[in-house]
Amino acid sequence: MKYEVVIGLETHVELSTKSKIFCACGGHSEANEPNDCVCPACCGMPGMLPVTNRHAVELAVQAGIMLNCKINQYATFDKKSYYYPDLPCAYQITQWFHPICTEGYVDVPTKSGTSRIGIKQIHMEEDAGKLVHDDWADVTYVDFNRTSVPLIEIVSKPDFRSAEEVLNYLDKLKSMLRFGGISECEEGAMRCDVNISIRPEGTEELGVRSEIKNMSSLASIERAIKYEVARHTDALERHTETLVQETRRWDDMKNRTFAMRNKETAADYRYFPDPNLMPVVVDDAWLAEIKNSMHATIEEKTAEFTGMGLSAQDIASLVSERKLCDIFDAVVASGRKPTDTAAWILTDCAGILRRGGKVIGELDIAPEALSYIIGMVDEGKINRGVGKKVLSAVIEKGVSPEQYIKEQALDAKVDESLILETVRNVLTENTKAVADYLGGKEKALQSLFGGCMKVLRGKGDPAVIRELLVKEIEKLR
Amino acid sequence: MDYFVTEIDRAGTVAVDDTILVKGYETKAGSHILDGFVPLFSSDAVERLLKAGCTLRGKTHTGEFGLDLVGETSYHGVCKKADGTLSSAAAEAVAAGEVKQALCVDVNGAPRRGAALSGVDFLKPTYGTVSRYGIIPTACSGEQVGVCASDAEGVKEILSVIAGHDGKDGTSLPAEKYEYSADKDIAGMKIALVKELYDASEDAVKAAMDAYSAKLRKAGAAVEEISLPDVKAYATAWQIMLSAETCNNISRYDGVKFGYRTPTYKDIDELYVNSRTEGMGFTAKMNVLYGSDVLSKNRYMSCYDKSLRIRRLASEKMKEVFAGFDAVLCPAMSGASVAEYDLAETFEKTAKELLFTTVPNLTGIPAMVTCGVQLWAAAFGESTLLSIAGAMERSAN
């Protein structure tokens, strides 16, 4: 019999807020030492009270808008009780009764077109801390740096029919959320619970479901899905085991899933509304404000760039990172030509970064600096080669382009007579190349041109140099 | 009688109970499980007192997490009156003139009962007017810091200091300051006497109620009987929410981070179980059991959710009452005294007394105990309560 796989995902994403969701602690991702980024509130000291971070709500709403969700203008925070040493209050604040967003969808590209994946809900919650086991000393330490960091959990409907759809969905979520400034989606900041079952093709009834907890690598998710499909198929076809609804853990080393102890999973979380947090009421005015402050989506940016005449390849590169779009937009807004600007960013900047072992996504340049360099080249004050040299200095050493050009006297006007003199000298000194050229080897001109550039140390308008070079060499014919 | 579990300044004039945090002083909320817990910050109410130039005398005994009648379950021992009956340490300290005022957290009416038993005043203000930041939480949706003093003027003096918006408490109301008065004219006021609560009280209490009603009438106020037919359901609803929220709030005392930790454990589960078993008293455990039960999957809708609905009904009912009346008059508790009893009965005994004290905790309205009786007013009606109490106190002198 042929089986169809049915998968639903619960995806946890860390929101890019300055501070935690219910207290003012910030910068946990930069914290070097355990418990550097904590306060009485996120440590669960009695007497502290949570206060909702408005920006976290705004980012959750923006995520909802991106995923075509209904934004619930009345949402609540609820307490979920369980004991674990990394949970200082022995309860987690989440949204159980009235989540902030419900009923959305996202279109996911697949080999055969697109698949529409339904979103059941998006709710906000606080993250837990981290346990650090010291096996040598047989001690476990608790680190609360991550406690109360704002998360959204995006709960999909059971609409995935293949691992491919799952991976493409996660890829799309990641790029959307990153581009929208909702989440950095850094390594480990996006975690998934995968709910998976199989059923005979053509049937409607859902099979027995396994939930694989806490997956963060796409490669592992793919392997875990393959493993579970095989295990379920074996159970149904060859009766290797009786499937039960359970929570399982993926073991990357052993390349298989394991059922988690019943004790870890059979919990009654005793949810109830948190009386310390007023319901979140997103009124029309606030909702409009949130919508207005949203960044353009990848699709919108793509359309905008296409209208500017950029190539599909350049557009794809620019929209891979919102930072690049921001730099590009600012440079173009300062009056530079879009296609030129794209070339400067994607060819020149990228090349310089590559030389330093970096990728274009790591570009960190003030748009004013880039615009200044392009302007100097456009106005003929420096030639493109010098422009590139300045750009390197700006990117690698962080210098100001204006100062650098002045210090190195790169914009010194090169007199036409000096160019002429240089050309003549080069021609006299390179008799072989001259003979080659006159003998029909046009390529020889390039080496003579290079020779001139070298003597002039890159200064001077290359067009003028070339023109004089040709004029002078033709005289020798 | 030693009223204080912690002395702060012998010359101080204000006491706070042991559920209110004072930076640097051990705070246990009457429980062994918080042994050695020294807070890193003071409650907002204490900060305001100190800023206003008040001096703290010390921290008074409180029952474990404030869940009993008047403080008898304190890990530090019971507070007895001269005649051997029970009362609250804060009320007794005020009655004895040890302090001018005392701040107490009112979550189940214990400070109101203490005031009634010791013959002093206690006012629980409108929910959201005094910050709850820095009080050991039990039932957050109904607990408020209130003021105990020997008369209405004394209550007013400190209430004006501690009330006002606090950004550290998400349920704090926006008003920066509240102006209270204790000398509004009470002639012409309409006061409702709750039949069900009057009927449920003992004769000695009925007599005190009758005397107070007669005095009110003499002062020109009208006293009319009303009925709160669902008042028993209100009390049950609050018992459910009180236990549920308490169970949840005190689950953080697990022996891992602070407070008492058992010396004997093999693994994390034993650490939890032994620390809590050894560290918590009987009444706290009863609330944990009851609270876990009403929040469990099978019971949530029939218990907790229903209680939330009853809370709304109670609020609507009280709005209706206050549309026709300035204040409500009722007993503070069933009897006029509490004899020592077997502490295994605390949970049931306290649940019974909730009948008299629940409505203000459940609906957030202000309540005041004065001359052994209890008054309620509409939200922000503190001045009405203070004025009635003040007028009656002045007429007694």
GROMACS .gro file of N, CA, C and O in nm, chain B residues 32 35 254-255 259-267 270-279:
model
   92
  509HIS      N    1   0.841   2.844   5.666
  509HIS     CA    2   0.972   2.784   5.680
  509HIS      C    3   1.043   2.772   5.545
  509HIS      O    4   1.164   2.779   5.534
  512ASP      N    5   1.302   3.025   5.449
  512ASP     CA    6   1.413   3.044   5.542
  512ASP      C    7   1.532   3.110   5.476
  512ASP      O    8   1.581   3.062   5.373
  731ASP      N    9   1.110   2.571   4.554
  731ASP     CA   10   1.138   2.431   4.524
  731ASP      C   11   1.272   2.385   4.581
  731ASP      O   12   1.318   2.277   4.551
  732GLY      N   13   1.335   2.471   4.660
  732GLY     CA   14   1.463   2.433   4.719
  732GLY      C   15   1.582   2.452   4.626
  732GLY      O   16   1.695   2.428   4.665
  736GLY      N   17   1.565   3.012   4.979
  736GLY     CA   18   1.480   2.958   5.084
  736GLY      C   19   1.532   2.824   5.132
  736GLY      O   20   1.648   2.788   5.113
  737TYR      N   21   1.442   2.747   5.194
  737TYR     CA   22   1.481   2.622   5.258
  737TYR      C   23   1.514   2.513   5.156
  737TYR      O   24   1.443   2.498   5.057
  738ARG      N   25   1.623   2.440   5.179
  738ARG     CA   26   1.654   2.323   5.097
  738ARG      C   27   1.676   2.202   5.189
  738ARG      O   28   1.750   2.210   5.286
  739THR      N   29   1.609   2.095   5.156
  739THR     CA   30   1.623   1.974   5.236
  739THR      C   31   1.769   1.927   5.239
  739THR      O   32   1.838   1.939   5.138
  740PRO      N   33   1.814   1.874   5.353
  740PRO     CA   34   1.951   1.821   5.355
  740PRO      C   35   1.959   1.682   5.291
  740PRO      O   36   2.067   1.634   5.260
  741THR      N   37   1.842   1.616   5.273
  741THR     CA   38   1.847   1.477   5.225
  741THR      C   39   1.776   1.461   5.091
  741THR      O   40   1.654   1.471   5.083
  742TYR      N   41   1.856   1.439   4.987
  742TYR     CA   42   1.797   1.412   4.855
  742TYR      C   43   1.899   1.340   4.768
  742TYR      O   44   2.019   1.356   4.784
  743LYS      N   45   1.846   1.259   4.675
  743LYS     CA   46   1.932   1.184   4.585
  743LYS      C   47   1.933   1.247   4.446
  743LYS      O   48   2.031   1.245   4.376
  744ASP      N   49   1.816   1.301   4.405
  744ASP     CA   50   1.806   1.356   4.270
  744ASP      C   51   1.714   1.478   4.275
  744ASP      O   52   1.665   1.516   4.381
  747GLU      N   53   1.360   1.431   4.429
  747GLU     CA   54   1.361   1.424   4.575
  747GLU      C   55   1.391   1.561   4.637
  747GLU      O   56   1.339   1.595   4.742
  748LEU      N   57   1.477   1.637   4.569
  748LEU     CA   58   1.508   1.771   4.618
  748LEU      C   59   1.380   1.854   4.625
  748LEU      O   60   1.352   1.920   4.724
  749TYR      N   61   1.300   1.848   4.516
  749TYR     CA   62   1.173   1.921   4.514
  749TYR      C   63   1.082   1.872   4.627
  749TYR      O   64   1.032   1.949   4.707
  750VAL      N   65   1.057   1.741   4.623
  750VAL     CA   66   0.955   1.683   4.710
  750VAL      C   67   0.993   1.702   4.858
  750VAL      O   68   0.912   1.747   4.938
  751ASN      N   69   1.118   1.669   4.892
  751ASN     CA   70   1.157   1.679   5.033
  751ASN      C   71   1.161   1.824   5.080
  751ASN      O   72   1.119   1.854   5.191
  752SER      N   73   1.212   1.914   4.996
  752SER     CA   74   1.219   2.054   5.037
  752SER      C   75   1.080   2.108   5.064
  752SER      O   76   1.055   2.175   5.165
  753ARG      N   77   0.987   2.076   4.976
  753ARG     CA   78   0.851   2.130   4.992
  753ARG      C   79   0.777   2.060   5.106
  753ARG      O   80   0.702   2.124   5.180
  754THR      N   81   0.799   1.931   5.117
  754THR     CA   82   0.733   1.857   5.226
  754THR      C   83   0.778   1.910   5.362
  754THR      O   84   0.697   1.933   5.450
  755GLU      N   85   0.909   1.931   5.374
  755GLU     CA   86   0.962   1.976   5.503
  755GLU      C   87   0.941   2.125   5.523
  755GLU      O   88   0.928   2.173   5.635
  756GLY      N   89   0.936   2.201   5.415
  756GLY     CA   90   0.935   2.347   5.427
  756GLY      C   91   0.797   2.409   5.437
  756GLY      O   92   0.784   2.521   5.485
   0.00000   0.00000   0.00000
